[in-house]
PDB file of C-alpha atoms and ligand atoms in Angstrom:
ATOM      1  CA  MET A   1      19.733-144.303 183.310  1.00 59.00           C
ATOM      2  CA  PHE A   2      16.082-145.232 183.348  1.00 75.00           C
ATOM      3  CA  GLU A   3      13.398-142.987 182.089  1.00 73.00           C
ATOM      4  CA  LYS A   4      11.062-141.480 184.607  1.00 76.00           C
ATOM      5  CA  LEU A   5       7.476-141.069 183.552  1.00 71.00           C
ATOM      6  CA  THR A   6       4.717-139.176 185.274  1.00 59.00           C
ATOM      7  CA  LEU A   7       0.991-139.125 184.645  1.00 54.00           C
ATOM      8  CA  ASN A   8       1.445-135.834 182.742  1.00 55.00           C
ATOM      9  CA  ASP A   9       4.292-137.145 180.621  1.00 56.00           C
ATOM     10  CA  PRO A  10       3.816-136.710 176.941  1.00 47.00           C
ATOM     11  CA  VAL A  11       4.586-140.462 176.591  1.00 47.00           C
ATOM     12  CA  PHE A  12       0.997-140.983 177.619  1.00 48.00           C
ATOM     13  CA  ASN A  13      -0.234-138.969 174.709  1.00 44.00           C
ATOM     14  CA  VAL A  14       2.129-140.235 172.137  1.00 37.00           C
ATOM     15  CA  PRO A  15       2.303-144.058 172.437  1.00 40.00           C
ATOM     16  CA  GLY A  16       5.732-145.604 172.515  1.00 40.00           C
ATOM     17  CA  THR A  17       7.898-142.496 172.279  1.00 37.00           C
ATOM     18  CA  HIS A  18       9.879-142.980 175.496  1.00 43.00           C
ATOM     19  CA  LEU A  19      10.877-146.575 175.156  1.00 46.00           C
ATOM     20  CA  ASN A  20      14.188-147.900 176.024  1.00 52.00           C
ATOM     21  CA  PRO A  21      16.537-149.493 173.569  1.00 52.00           C
ATOM     22  CA  PRO A  22      17.285-153.236 174.065  1.00 54.00           C
ATOM     23  CA  CYS A  23      19.103-154.095 177.173  1.00 59.00           C
ATOM     24  CA  LYS A  24      22.500-154.490 175.604  1.00 50.00           C
ATOM     25  CA  GLY A  25      22.286-151.045 174.117  1.00 37.00           C
ATOM     26  CA  GLY A  26      22.081-149.312 177.499  1.00 39.00           C
ATOM     27  CA  LEU A  27      18.959-148.536 179.408  1.00 43.00           C
ATOM     28  CA  GLY A  28      16.780-145.515 179.669  1.00 40.00           C
ATOM     29  CA  ASN A  29      17.587-143.568 176.543  1.00 32.00           C
ATOM     30  CA  SER A  30      14.577-142.109 174.755  1.00 31.00           C
ATOM     31  CA  ILE A  31      14.262-143.380 171.293  1.00 29.00           C
ATOM     32  CA  ASP A  32      11.599-143.092 168.666  1.00 31.00           C
ATOM     33  CA  ASN A  33      12.442-145.791 166.216  1.00 30.00           C
ATOM     34  CA  GLU A  34      10.558-148.470 168.116  1.00 33.00           C
ATOM     35  CA  VAL A  35       7.166-146.815 167.727  1.00 30.00           C
ATOM     36  CA  ARG A  36       6.530-148.425 164.339  1.00 28.00           C
ATOM     37  CA  SER A  37       7.207-151.949 165.551  1.00 31.00           C
ATOM     38  CA  ILE A  38       4.917-151.482 168.536  1.00 33.00           C
ATOM     39  CA  GLN A  39       2.116-150.127 166.492  1.00 33.00           C
ATOM     40  CA  ALA A  40       2.346-152.814 163.927  1.00 29.00           C
ATOM     41  CA  PRO A  41       2.512-155.954 166.113  1.00 33.00           C
ATOM     42  CA  SER A  42       2.933-159.361 164.465  1.00 30.00           C
ATOM     43  CA  LEU A  43       3.408-162.893 165.581  1.00 30.00           C
ATOM     44  CA  THR A  44       7.166-163.038 165.857  1.00 34.00           C
ATOM     45  CA  GLY A  45       7.538-163.936 169.528  1.00 35.00           C
ATOM     46  CA  ARG A  46      10.182-166.464 170.297  1.00 34.00           C
ATOM     47  CA  GLY A  47       8.223-168.274 172.960  1.00 36.00           C
ATOM     48  CA  LYS A  48      10.949-167.990 175.622  1.00 38.00           C
ATOM     49  CA  GLY A  49      11.708-164.982 177.533  1.00 39.00           C
ATOM     50  CA  GLU A  50      14.405-165.469 180.160  1.00 40.00           C
ATOM     51  CA  GLY A  51      17.525-165.327 178.247  1.00 38.00           C
ATOM     52  CA  PRO A  52      19.798-163.145 176.342  1.00 38.00           C
ATOM     53  CA  LYS A  53      17.877-163.523 173.122  1.00 44.00           C
ATOM     54  CA  GLY A  54      14.602-162.113 174.243  1.00 45.00           C
ATOM     55  CA  GLU A  55      14.303-159.397 171.678  1.00 44.00           C
ATOM     56  CA  SER A  56      11.384-159.673 169.343  1.00 44.00           C
ATOM     57  CA  PRO A  57      10.257-156.410 167.852  1.00 44.00           C
ATOM     58  CA  GLY A  58       6.664-156.338 166.899  1.00 67.00           C
ATOM     59  CA  ARG A  59       5.694-159.341 169.001  1.00 81.00           C
ATOM     60  CA  SER A  60       2.086-159.829 169.817  1.00 90.00           C
ATOM     61  CA  VAL A  61       1.079-158.946 173.413  1.00 94.00           C
ATOM     62  CA  ARG A  62      -1.911-160.776 174.893  1.00 95.00           C
ATOM     63  CA  LEU A  63      -1.414-160.150 178.518  1.00 97.00           C
ATOM     64  CA  LEU A  64      -0.524-157.263 180.734  1.00 97.00           C
ATOM     65  CA  ILE A  65       0.808-159.021 183.906  1.00 98.00           C
ATOM     66  CA  ILE A  66       0.832-157.066 187.176  1.00 98.00           C
ATOM     67  CA  HIS A  67       3.553-157.838 189.755  1.00 98.00           C
ATOM     68  CA  CYS A  68       4.772-156.538 193.072  1.00 98.00           C
ATOM     69  CA  SER A  69       8.387-156.242 194.140  1.00 98.00           C
ATOM     70  CA  ALA A  70       7.542-158.303 197.287  1.00 97.00           C
ATOM     71  CA  THR A  71       9.453-155.896 199.464  1.00 97.00           C
ATOM     72  CA  LEU A  72       8.692-154.526 202.920  1.00 97.00           C
ATOM     73  CA  PRO A  73       6.777-151.252 203.536  1.00 94.00           C
ATOM     74  CA  GLY A  74       9.793-149.369 204.849  1.00 91.00           C
ATOM     75  CA  GLN A  75      12.090-150.715 202.113  1.00 95.00           C
ATOM     76  CA  ARG A  76      12.689-148.294 199.275  1.00 96.00           C
ATOM     77  CA  VAL A  77      13.487-150.135 196.079  1.00 97.00           C
ATOM     78  CA  SER A  78      14.475-148.260 192.951  1.00 96.00           C
ATOM     79  CA  VAL A  79      14.254-149.316 189.433  1.00 96.00           C
ATOM     80  CA  GLN A  80      18.046-149.550 189.508  1.00 96.00           C
ATOM     81  CA  ASP A  81      17.847-152.020 192.442  1.00 97.00           C
ATOM     82  CA  ILE A  82      15.402-154.221 190.549  1.00 97.00           C
ATOM     83  CA  ASP A  83      17.633-154.070 187.538  1.00 97.00           C
ATOM     84  CA  ARG A  84      20.670-155.109 189.649  1.00 97.00           C
ATOM     85  CA  TRP A  85      18.755-157.926 191.255  1.00 97.00           C
ATOM     86  CA  HIS A  86      17.536-159.283 187.971  1.00 96.00           C
ATOM     87  CA  ARG A  87      21.018-159.024 186.402  1.00 96.00           C
ATOM     88  CA  GLN A  88      22.314-161.024 189.418  1.00 96.00           C
ATOM     89  CA  ARG A  89      19.736-163.713 188.585  1.00 95.00           C
ATOM     90  CA  GLY A  90      21.215-163.862 185.094  1.00 95.00           C
ATOM     91  CA  PHE A  91      18.791-161.733 183.109  1.00 95.00           C
ATOM     92  CA  ASP A  92      20.143-159.096 180.689  1.00 93.00           C
ATOM     93  CA  CYS A  93      18.461-156.352 182.681  1.00 95.00           C
ATOM     94  CA  ILE A  94      15.374-155.671 184.623  1.00 97.00           C
ATOM     95  CA  GLY A  95      12.734-158.181 183.674  1.00 97.00           C
ATOM     96  CA  TYR A  96       9.738-155.947 183.943  1.00 97.00           C
ATOM     97  CA  HIS A  97       8.675-153.375 181.296  1.00 96.00           C
ATOM     98  CA  PHE A  98       7.427-150.822 183.752  1.00 97.00           C
ATOM     99  CA  TYR A  99       8.051-150.242 187.517  1.00 97.00           C
ATOM    100  CA  ILE A 100       5.942-147.965 189.728  1.00 97.00           C
ATOM    101  CA  THR A 101       7.548-146.573 192.963  1.00 96.00           C
ATOM    102  CA  VAL A 102       5.455-145.691 196.010  1.00 96.00           C
ATOM    103  CA  ASP A 103       5.396-142.051 194.875  1.00 95.00           C
ATOM    104  CA  GLY A 104       3.472-143.138 191.773  1.00 95.00           C
ATOM    105  CA  THR A 105       6.381-142.592 189.419  1.00 95.00           C
ATOM    106  CA  ILE A 106       6.394-144.953 186.414  1.00 95.00           C
ATOM    107  CA  TRP A 107       9.812-145.988 185.387  1.00 95.00           C
ATOM    108  CA  THR A 108      10.516-147.667 182.084  1.00 94.00           C
ATOM    109  CA  GLY A 109      12.394-150.922 182.327  1.00 94.00           C
ATOM    110  CA  ARG A 110      12.701-153.282 179.453  1.00 93.00           C
ATOM    111  CA  PRO A 111      11.585-151.974 176.041  1.00 90.00           C
ATOM    112  CA  LEU A 112       8.136-152.981 175.004  1.00 89.00           C
ATOM    113  CA  SER A 113       9.435-154.696 171.878  1.00 87.00           C
ATOM    114  CA  GLN A 114      11.698-156.965 173.943  1.00 92.00           C
ATOM    115  CA  ILE A 115      10.373-160.034 175.666  1.00 95.00           C
ATOM    116  CA  GLY A 116      10.338-159.661 179.482  1.00 96.00           C
ATOM    117  CA  ALA A 117      11.528-161.954 182.195  1.00 97.00           C
ATOM    118  CA  HIS A 118       8.798-161.856 184.806  1.00 97.00           C
ATOM    119  CA  CYS A 119       6.277-164.663 184.368  1.00 97.00           C
ATOM    120  CA  LYS A 120       7.558-168.076 183.397  1.00 95.00           C
ATOM    121  CA  GLY A 121       5.795-169.575 180.303  1.00 96.00           C
ATOM    122  CA  TYR A 122       4.073-166.296 179.589  1.00 97.00           C
ATOM    123  CA  ASN A 123       6.842-163.799 178.802  1.00 97.00           C
ATOM    124  CA  ALA A 124       6.800-164.081 174.976  1.00 95.00           C
ATOM    125  CA  HIS A 125       3.359-162.499 174.640  1.00 96.00           C
ATOM    126  CA  SER A 126       3.097-160.290 177.699  1.00 97.00           C
ATOM    127  CA  ILE A 127       4.109-156.998 179.220  1.00 97.00           C
ATOM    128  CA  GLY A 128       5.296-156.981 182.962  1.00 98.00           C
ATOM    129  CA  ILE A 129       4.323-154.180 185.227  1.00 98.00           C
ATOM    130  CA  CYS A 130       5.626-154.126 188.768  1.00 98.00           C
ATOM    131  CA  TYR A 131       4.598-151.923 191.711  1.00 98.00           C
ATOM    132  CA  GLU A 132       7.034-151.311 194.621  1.00 98.00           C
ATOM    133  CA  GLY A 133       5.843-153.147 197.741  1.00 98.00           C
ATOM    134  CA  GLY A 134       3.470-156.094 198.246  1.00 98.00           C
ATOM    135  CA  LEU A 135       4.516-157.125 201.756  1.00 98.00           C
ATOM    136  CA  ASP A 136       3.280-156.002 205.158  1.00 97.00           C
ATOM    137  CA  GLU A 137       5.601-155.219 208.142  1.00 97.00           C
ATOM    138  CA  GLU A 138       5.794-158.966 208.933  1.00 97.00           C
ATOM    139  CA  GLY A 139       6.665-159.869 205.386  1.00 97.00           C
ATOM    140  CA  ARG A 140       3.286-161.348 204.543  1.00 97.00           C
ATOM    141  CA  PRO A 141       1.685-160.694 201.134  1.00 97.00           C
ATOM    142  CA  CYS A 142      -0.331-157.459 201.327  1.00 98.00           C
ATOM    143  CA  ASP A 143      -1.788-155.005 198.921  1.00 98.00           C
ATOM    144  CA  THR A 144       0.406-152.049 199.870  1.00 98.00           C
ATOM    145  CA  ARG A 145      -0.399-149.884 196.867  1.00 98.00           C
ATOM    146  CA  THR A 146      -0.511-146.201 197.516  1.00 97.00           C
ATOM    147  CA  LEU A 147      -3.150-144.027 195.959  1.00 97.00           C
ATOM    148  CA  LEU A 148      -0.453-142.687 193.633  1.00 96.00           C
ATOM    149  CA  GLN A 149       0.564-146.220 192.674  1.00 97.00           C
ATOM    150  CA  LYS A 150      -3.058-147.058 191.938  1.00 96.00           C
ATOM    151  CA  ALA A 151      -3.518-144.024 189.701  1.00 96.00           C
ATOM    152  CA  ALA A 152      -0.167-144.773 187.945  1.00 96.00           C
ATOM    153  CA  LEU A 153      -1.267-148.439 187.375  1.00 97.00           C
ATOM    154  CA  VAL A 154      -4.561-147.286 185.779  1.00 96.00           C
ATOM    155  CA  ALA A 155      -2.699-144.784 183.579  1.00 95.00           C
ATOM    156  CA  ILE A 156      -0.127-147.173 182.319  1.00 96.00           C
ATOM    157  CA  ILE A 157      -2.775-149.971 181.782  1.00 96.00           C
ATOM    158  CA  ASN A 158      -4.990-147.589 179.867  1.00 94.00           C
ATOM    159  CA  LYS A 159      -2.077-146.497 177.680  1.00 93.00           C
ATOM    160  CA  LEU A 160      -1.046-150.005 177.001  1.00 93.00           C
ATOM    161  CA  ARG A 161      -4.547-150.899 176.110  1.00 92.00           C
ATOM    162  CA  GLU A 162      -4.414-148.349 173.348  1.00 89.00           C
ATOM    163  CA  ILE A 163      -1.355-150.020 171.994  1.00 89.00           C
ATOM    164  CA  TYR A 164      -2.452-153.596 172.571  1.00 91.00           C
ATOM    165  CA  PRO A 165      -6.362-153.500 172.532  1.00 90.00           C
ATOM    166  CA  ALA A 166      -6.634-157.291 172.793  1.00 90.00           C
ATOM    167  CA  ALA A 167      -4.591-157.692 175.868  1.00 94.00           C
ATOM    168  CA  ASP A 168      -6.125-158.853 179.107  1.00 96.00           C
ATOM    169  CA  VAL A 169      -4.859-157.649 182.462  1.00 97.00           C
ATOM    170  CA  VAL A 170      -3.992-160.312 184.980  1.00 98.00           C
ATOM    171  CA  GLY A 171      -1.948-160.732 188.125  1.00 98.00           C
ATOM    172  CA  HIS A 172       1.137-163.018 188.322  1.00 98.00           C
ATOM    173  CA  CYS A 173      -0.804-165.192 190.759  1.00 98.00           C
ATOM    174  CA  ASP A 174      -3.475-165.775 188.112  1.00 97.00           C
ATOM    175  CA  LEU A 175      -0.853-167.542 185.983  1.00 97.00           C
ATOM    176  CA  ASP A 176       1.281-169.090 188.673  1.00 96.00           C
ATOM    177  CA  LEU A 177      -0.899-170.379 191.531  1.00 95.00           C
ATOM    178  CA  SER A 178       2.153-170.780 193.784  1.00 96.00           C
ATOM    179  CA  LYS A 179       2.520-167.037 193.791  1.00 97.00           C
ATOM    180  CA  ALA A 180       0.749-164.405 195.873  1.00 97.00           C
ATOM    181  CA  CYS A 181       2.050-161.570 193.643  1.00 98.00           C
ATOM    182  CA  PRO A 182       0.750-158.927 193.146  1.00 98.00           C
ATOM    183  CA  CYS A 183      -1.280-159.390 196.288  1.00 98.00           C
ATOM    184  CA  PHE A 184      -4.570-158.102 194.985  1.00 97.00           C
ATOM    185  CA  SER A 185      -6.946-159.265 192.243  1.00 97.00           C
ATOM    186  CA  ALA A 186      -5.837-157.576 189.052  1.00 97.00           C
ATOM    187  CA  VAL A 187      -8.479-159.396 187.060  1.00 97.00           C
ATOM    188  CA  GLU A 188     -11.265-157.919 189.264  1.00 96.00           C
ATOM    189  CA  GLU A 189      -9.779-154.513 189.444  1.00 96.00           C
ATOM    190  CA  TYR A 190      -8.804-154.023 185.849  1.00 94.00           C
ATOM    191  CA  SER A 191     -11.448-155.984 184.051  1.00 85.00           C
ATOM    192  CA  SER A 192     -12.267-154.024 180.878  1.00 70.00           C
ATOM    193  CA  GLU A 193     -15.862-155.155 180.935  1.00 56.00           C
ATOM    194  CA  GLU A 194     -17.474-152.757 183.381  1.00 48.00           C
TER     195      GLU A 194
HETATM  196 ZN1  LIG B 201       5.195-161.367 190.159  1.00 93.26          ZN
END
């Protein structure tokens, strides 16, 4: 099953130690042998991400892209649900690399070394991070992040910045103007120039 991370999890002190094996190998098992490829990125991305051949160890990551699950406030959506939905859409597994539930738990999705399936045209060189929620009671786009989710987002972004110092943080909507996702300005909120 998927790995569950908390803000106190050692994964945040030791970059990359709780990463999942590639989709086909089964999700959620903690492995250590990906650390090297993540810490030594190189330009080996394939340039397309939504397909069965998305794996690219050591790819360069330029963007951390924030998403929402676009689900209703009362709707509990697990990382397994997202995984199932994405498989139904033809992906190998969950398209995001991290998923943050309303209780602030960070779940690992796709391994960092593997190209995600979350933002068309930008998957090859990005990491996808999704929070549970993003719609109000009427189904309209809304920043529904809980305080725990906000804290978790900051934690995972800071951790990823250690691994990928050159990466910018953006929202899905910054790259695809037709989207409201993630329903807040990630650029404003997570700008590294403060
Ligand atoms: Zn999105």
